[in-house]
Amino acid sequence: MASPMPHSAHDPVSGTPSWVDVSTHDLEASKEFYAELFGWEYETERHPAIGDYTFAMLDGHPVAGLHELPNRLSDAPAWNLYLRMRRIETASGRVRRLGGKVHYGPLDIEGHGSLLVLDDPSGARVGLWQPTRPWRFVTRRPGTFGWADLNTHFALRADSFFATLFAFSPRQVGDGKRFNYTTWWLQGKPYLGRLAMGADYPAEVPPHWMIYFNVSPRIGTDVTADRALMLDGAIEVDPFDSPYGRTAVLRDPGGATFSVIDPSRRAIVRYYDERFDD
């Protein structure tokens, strides 16, 4: 599920999406996959705190990151979301007071900023990021970040935590029961979403963030999904229509899941109510 993202990629408001990256066991294979799928090129930097880190570039602009996982047994490939935080030095205490768990940080990334990674009270991992210089993160173009939503079994815990940490205002999109989806708003704009995983999600599916990348209307979601298959990826959820655009859930060759969306293909979706079935 996704929603329009009307804010600037350089918006300094705390809580706004500030970066995404993918952790992988096979960096070269991941680079090749996303280069073919989205047209990304790459620049790699070495940092004392985190080692090698690869920036994905599109037309010379940074759009995402890639880094190799050190432990093949305990670390699972995944796409990760980072939210802007203005005062990251005080974030650890606030996270703990609100029932979250600090995974690590704050960690200084020389020349870039400070990072803190946490688990929210519903169990999903997310990063906080405070840049020390103007931070470039290009979004809302084909091949770039378009939206993110939190998928969780504990919706109220997540709503309360993020509303307090960032002053989000949740707005219900579904009926709150059969389809429980909210968008989180700041200063009159929607920035993120939260989906309550219902009975159609197995209990063993952990809370997680779903990252959406925009695709070009000239190519479309269906062709992009087929291309992912040809590149040794997989289609987790076949292309479908939504009020926000035609969407598909994909998996890269390393196992990291993400979604693609064509916002130009928005559909009117009527949610079926079994109470009126004759």
Short mmCIF file of C-alpha atoms in Angstrom, two decimals:
data_model
loop_
_atom_site.label_atom_id
_atom_site.label_comp_id
_atom_site.label_asym_id
_atom_site.label_seq_id
_atom_site.Cartn_x
_atom_site.Cartn_y
_atom_site.Cartn_z
CA MET A 1 0.00 0.00 0.00
CA ALA A 2 1.34 3.43 -0.81
CA SER A 3 0.32 7.04 -0.92
CA PRO A 4 1.49 10.20 -2.66
CA MET A 5 4.59 11.73 -1.11
CA PRO A 6 4.36 15.50 -1.65
CA HIS A 7 7.35 16.60 0.40
CA SER A 8 10.80 17.57 -0.79
CA ALA A 9 13.58 15.00 -0.62
CA HIS A 10 15.57 17.61 1.30
CA ASP A 11 12.84 18.31 3.87
CA PRO A 12 14.52 18.72 7.29
CA VAL A 13 11.40 17.90 9.35
CA SER A 14 12.02 15.15 11.91
CA GLY A 15 10.26 11.94 10.92
CA THR A 16 10.51 12.40 7.17
CA PRO A 17 12.14 9.65 5.08
CA SER A 18 15.80 10.57 4.71
CA TRP A 19 17.46 7.49 3.18
CA VAL A 20 17.01 3.83 2.23
CA ASP A 21 19.54 1.07 1.78
CA VAL A 22 19.66 -2.64 1.17
CA SER A 23 21.75 -5.09 3.19
CA THR A 24 22.86 -8.10 1.19
CA HIS A 25 25.10 -11.18 1.32
CA ASP A 26 26.22 -10.71 -2.29
CA LEU A 27 26.95 -7.05 -2.99
CA GLU A 28 28.02 -7.52 -6.60
CA ALA A 29 24.92 -9.52 -7.49
CA SER A 30 22.68 -6.89 -5.86
CA LYS A 31 24.43 -4.09 -7.71
CA GLU A 32 23.98 -5.87 -11.03
CA PHE A 33 20.29 -6.56 -10.34
CA TYR A 34 19.35 -2.97 -9.45
CA ALA A 35 21.52 -1.53 -12.22
CA GLU A 36 19.52 -3.52 -14.75
CA LEU A 37 16.16 -2.93 -13.05
CA PHE A 38 16.42 0.80 -12.26
CA GLY A 39 19.47 2.03 -14.19
CA TRP A 40 21.54 2.68 -11.07
CA GLU A 41 25.26 3.38 -11.12
CA TYR A 42 27.51 3.16 -8.07
CA GLU A 43 30.11 4.96 -5.98
CA THR A 44 31.79 3.26 -3.01
CA GLU A 45 33.26 4.96 0.06
CA ARG A 46 35.18 3.50 2.99
CA HIS A 47 34.28 4.68 6.50
CA PRO A 48 36.08 3.69 9.72
CA ALA A 49 32.80 3.10 11.55
CA ILE A 50 30.99 0.95 8.97
CA GLY A 51 33.55 -0.16 6.37
CA ASP A 52 32.74 -0.02 2.66
CA TYR A 53 29.43 1.58 1.73
CA THR A 54 28.04 1.85 -1.80
CA PHE A 55 25.91 4.76 -2.96
CA ALA A 56 23.47 4.07 -5.78
CA MET A 57 23.33 6.98 -8.23
CA LEU A 58 20.77 7.85 -10.88
CA ASP A 59 21.76 10.57 -13.35
CA GLY A 60 24.50 11.57 -10.89
CA HIS A 61 22.16 11.90 -7.90
CA PRO A 62 22.18 9.62 -4.80
CA VAL A 63 19.03 7.52 -4.49
CA ALA A 64 19.89 4.60 -2.16
CA GLY A 65 22.67 2.66 -0.48
CA LEU A 66 23.98 -0.90 -0.54
CA HIS A 67 26.16 -2.69 1.99
CA GLU A 68 27.33 -6.25 2.47
CA LEU A 69 26.24 -8.21 5.54
CA PRO A 70 29.11 -9.63 7.60
CA ASN A 71 27.25 -12.63 9.01
CA ARG A 72 25.49 -15.05 6.66
CA LEU A 73 23.92 -16.99 9.52
CA SER A 74 22.22 -14.35 11.66
CA ASP A 75 21.75 -11.37 9.31
CA ALA A 76 18.91 -11.44 6.80
CA PRO A 77 18.97 -9.36 3.58
CA ALA A 78 16.49 -6.51 3.76
CA TRP A 79 15.64 -3.01 2.61
CA ASN A 80 16.04 -0.49 5.44
CA LEU A 81 14.41 2.88 6.07
CA TYR A 82 16.01 5.88 7.81
CA LEU A 83 14.01 8.80 9.19
CA ARG A 84 15.31 12.32 9.77
CA MET A 85 16.05 13.17 13.39
CA ARG A 86 17.15 16.66 14.40
CA ARG A 87 18.52 15.87 17.87
CA ILE A 88 19.79 12.33 17.59
CA GLU A 89 21.93 12.66 20.75
CA THR A 90 18.74 12.58 22.86
CA ALA A 91 16.92 9.99 20.77
CA SER A 92 18.14 6.90 22.65
CA GLY A 93 16.50 7.95 25.89
CA ARG A 94 13.25 8.90 24.18
CA VAL A 95 13.09 5.61 22.29
CA ARG A 96 13.54 3.59 25.47
CA ARG A 97 11.00 5.65 27.43
CA LEU A 98 8.44 5.03 24.69
CA GLY A 99 8.96 1.27 24.80
CA GLY A 100 11.38 0.88 21.90
CA LYS A 101 14.78 -0.81 21.87
CA VAL A 102 18.02 0.77 20.68
CA HIS A 103 19.87 -1.66 18.44
CA TYR A 104 22.97 0.52 18.10
CA GLY A 105 24.06 4.16 18.03
CA PRO A 106 24.21 7.04 17.90
CA LEU A 107 27.11 6.27 15.57
CA ASP A 108 29.09 9.01 13.84
CA ILE A 109 29.62 8.46 10.11
CA GLU A 110 32.51 10.79 9.36
CA GLY A 111 31.67 13.44 6.80
CA HIS A 112 28.00 12.52 6.62
CA GLY A 113 26.12 12.44 9.93
CA SER A 114 24.97 10.38 12.92
CA LEU A 115 23.00 7.15 12.85
CA LEU A 116 20.83 5.34 15.38
CA VAL A 117 19.06 2.04 14.67
CA LEU A 118 16.11 0.94 16.80
CA ASP A 119 13.30 -1.57 17.09
CA ASP A 120 9.93 0.05 17.68
CA PRO A 121 7.56 -1.45 20.31
CA SER A 122 5.82 -3.48 17.61
CA GLY A 123 9.14 -5.13 16.70
CA ALA A 124 10.09 -3.49 13.40
CA ARG A 125 13.57 -2.09 12.81
CA VAL A 126 14.12 1.46 11.53
CA GLY A 127 17.01 3.91 11.47
CA LEU A 128 17.25 7.55 12.54
CA TRP A 129 19.57 9.85 10.64
CA GLN A 130 20.94 13.32 11.42
CA PRO A 131 23.16 14.63 8.62
CA THR A 132 26.00 16.99 9.44
CA ARG A 133 25.87 18.67 6.03
CA PRO A 134 23.23 19.19 3.33
CA TRP A 135 21.99 15.70 2.60
CA ARG A 136 21.06 14.70 -0.93
CA PHE A 137 18.37 12.05 -1.38
CA VAL A 138 16.53 12.18 -4.69
CA THR A 139 12.99 10.77 -4.62
CA ARG A 140 9.70 10.67 -6.55
CA ARG A 141 11.34 9.88 -9.89
CA PRO A 142 11.30 6.55 -11.73
CA GLY A 143 13.91 4.31 -10.14
CA THR A 144 13.86 6.18 -6.82
CA PHE A 145 12.13 5.94 -3.45
CA GLY A 146 8.43 6.75 -3.51
CA TRP A 147 6.89 5.63 -0.21
CA ALA A 148 7.27 3.33 2.81
CA ASP A 149 4.81 1.68 5.12
CA LEU A 150 5.17 -0.28 8.32
CA ASN A 151 3.57 -3.74 8.29
CA THR A 152 2.92 -4.89 11.84
CA HIS A 153 0.74 -7.19 13.96
CA PHE A 154 0.66 -4.52 16.70
CA ALA A 155 -0.79 -1.47 14.99
CA LEU A 156 -1.74 0.56 18.05
CA ARG A 157 1.74 0.19 19.58
CA ALA A 158 3.31 1.47 16.38
CA ASP A 159 0.85 4.35 15.98
CA SER A 160 1.42 5.52 19.54
CA PHE A 161 5.21 5.22 19.41
CA PHE A 162 5.74 7.13 16.17
CA ALA A 163 3.06 9.70 16.93
CA THR A 164 4.88 10.57 20.14
CA LEU A 165 8.43 10.35 18.77
CA PHE A 166 7.72 12.49 15.71
CA ALA A 167 4.32 14.13 16.34
CA PHE A 168 2.72 12.19 13.48
CA SER A 169 -1.05 12.45 13.12
CA PRO A 170 -2.45 9.05 12.04
CA ARG A 171 -5.38 9.09 9.60
CA GLN A 172 -7.34 5.91 8.98
CA VAL A 173 -7.69 4.93 5.32
CA GLY A 174 -9.46 1.60 5.64
CA ASP A 175 -12.39 0.67 7.85
CA GLY A 176 -10.02 -0.03 10.76
CA LYS A 177 -11.12 -3.68 10.98
CA ARG A 178 -11.04 -5.73 7.77
CA PHE A 179 -8.58 -3.25 6.30
CA ASN A 180 -6.62 -1.34 8.93
CA TYR A 181 -4.29 1.09 7.19
CA THR A 182 -3.30 4.56 8.36
CA THR A 183 -1.20 7.31 6.86
CA TRP A 184 1.01 9.36 9.16
CA TRP A 185 0.88 13.11 8.58
CA LEU A 186 3.14 16.02 9.54
CA GLN A 187 2.33 19.66 8.91
CA GLY A 188 -0.57 18.78 6.65
CA LYS A 189 1.30 16.23 4.49
CA PRO A 190 1.35 12.40 4.46
CA TYR A 191 4.83 10.93 4.84
CA LEU A 192 4.47 7.26 5.79
CA GLY A 193 1.91 4.50 6.18
CA ARG A 194 1.13 1.71 8.63
CA LEU A 195 -0.64 -1.53 7.74
CA ALA A 196 -2.05 -3.82 10.41
CA MET A 197 -1.26 -7.37 9.29
CA GLY A 198 -4.48 -9.35 9.58
CA ALA A 199 -5.39 -13.01 9.49
CA ASP A 200 -4.14 -13.33 5.91
CA TYR A 201 -0.60 -12.76 7.21
CA PRO A 202 0.93 -15.77 8.99
CA ALA A 203 1.81 -15.07 12.61
CA GLU A 204 5.47 -15.85 11.90
CA VAL A 205 5.78 -12.94 9.44
CA PRO A 206 7.76 -10.38 11.46
CA PRO A 207 6.92 -6.66 11.56
CA HIS A 208 8.79 -4.90 8.78
CA TRP A 209 8.96 -1.79 6.64
CA MET A 210 7.99 -2.10 2.98
CA ILE A 211 9.94 0.22 0.66
CA TYR A 212 8.32 1.34 -2.62
CA PHE A 213 10.21 2.47 -5.70
CA ASN A 214 8.54 4.42 -8.48
CA VAL A 215 8.62 3.03 -12.01
CA SER A 216 8.25 4.89 -15.27
CA PRO A 217 4.73 4.94 -16.78
CA ARG A 218 6.40 4.18 -20.12
CA ILE A 219 7.62 0.86 -18.71
CA GLY A 220 5.00 0.12 -16.07
CA THR A 221 4.76 -2.19 -13.10
CA ASP A 222 4.04 -5.38 -15.04
CA VAL A 223 7.08 -5.07 -17.30
CA THR A 224 9.25 -4.16 -14.30
CA ALA A 225 8.08 -7.27 -12.45
CA ASP A 226 8.79 -9.45 -15.48
CA ARG A 227 12.23 -7.89 -15.79
CA ALA A 228 12.96 -8.69 -12.13
CA LEU A 229 12.18 -12.35 -12.89
CA MET A 230 14.56 -12.32 -15.85
CA LEU A 231 17.26 -10.92 -13.55
CA ASP A 232 16.92 -13.88 -11.13
CA GLY A 233 14.62 -12.03 -8.78
CA ALA A 234 11.10 -13.14 -7.83
CA ILE A 235 7.54 -11.80 -7.75
CA GLU A 236 6.16 -12.08 -4.23
CA VAL A 237 2.80 -10.46 -5.09
CA ASP A 238 1.64 -10.19 -8.69
CA PRO A 239 0.91 -6.69 -10.05
CA PHE A 240 -2.36 -5.29 -8.75
CA ASP A 241 -4.32 -2.05 -8.94
CA SER A 242 -4.61 0.28 -5.96
CA PRO A 243 -5.87 3.82 -5.34
CA TYR A 244 -2.22 4.93 -5.31
CA GLY A 245 -0.95 3.20 -8.43
CA ARG A 246 -0.32 -0.20 -9.96
CA THR A 247 1.89 -2.12 -7.54
CA ALA A 248 3.87 -5.35 -7.28
CA VAL A 249 5.93 -6.86 -4.48
CA LEU A 250 9.29 -8.20 -5.65
CA ARG A 251 12.33 -9.96 -4.19
CA ASP A 252 15.88 -9.40 -5.34
CA PRO A 253 18.26 -12.35 -5.92
CA GLY A 254 19.69 -11.99 -2.43
CA GLY A 255 16.29 -12.25 -0.72
CA ALA A 256 15.49 -8.59 0.07
CA THR A 257 11.83 -7.70 -0.55
CA PHE A 258 10.60 -4.40 -1.95
CA SER A 259 7.69 -2.99 -3.95
CA VAL A 260 7.42 -1.09 -7.21
CA ILE A 261 4.61 1.28 -8.07
CA ASP A 262 3.45 3.26 -11.09
CA PRO A 263 1.62 6.24 -9.53
CA SER A 264 0.10 7.18 -12.91
CA ARG A 265 -2.06 4.03 -12.83
CA ARG A 266 -4.38 4.80 -9.94
CA ALA A 267 -7.59 2.82 -9.69
CA ILE A 268 -10.85 3.16 -7.83
CA VAL A 269 -10.93 0.18 -5.50
CA ARG A 270 -14.14 -0.87 -3.74
CA TYR A 271 -13.53 -3.08 -0.75
CA TYR A 272 -15.81 -6.09 -0.72
CA ASP A 273 -18.09 -6.47 2.31
CA GLU A 274 -19.15 -10.08 2.86
CA ARG A 275 -22.12 -8.97 5.02
CA PHE A 276 -24.03 -8.04 1.85
CA ASP A 277 -23.26 -11.24 -0.05
CA ASP A 278 -26.46 -13.04 -1.06
#
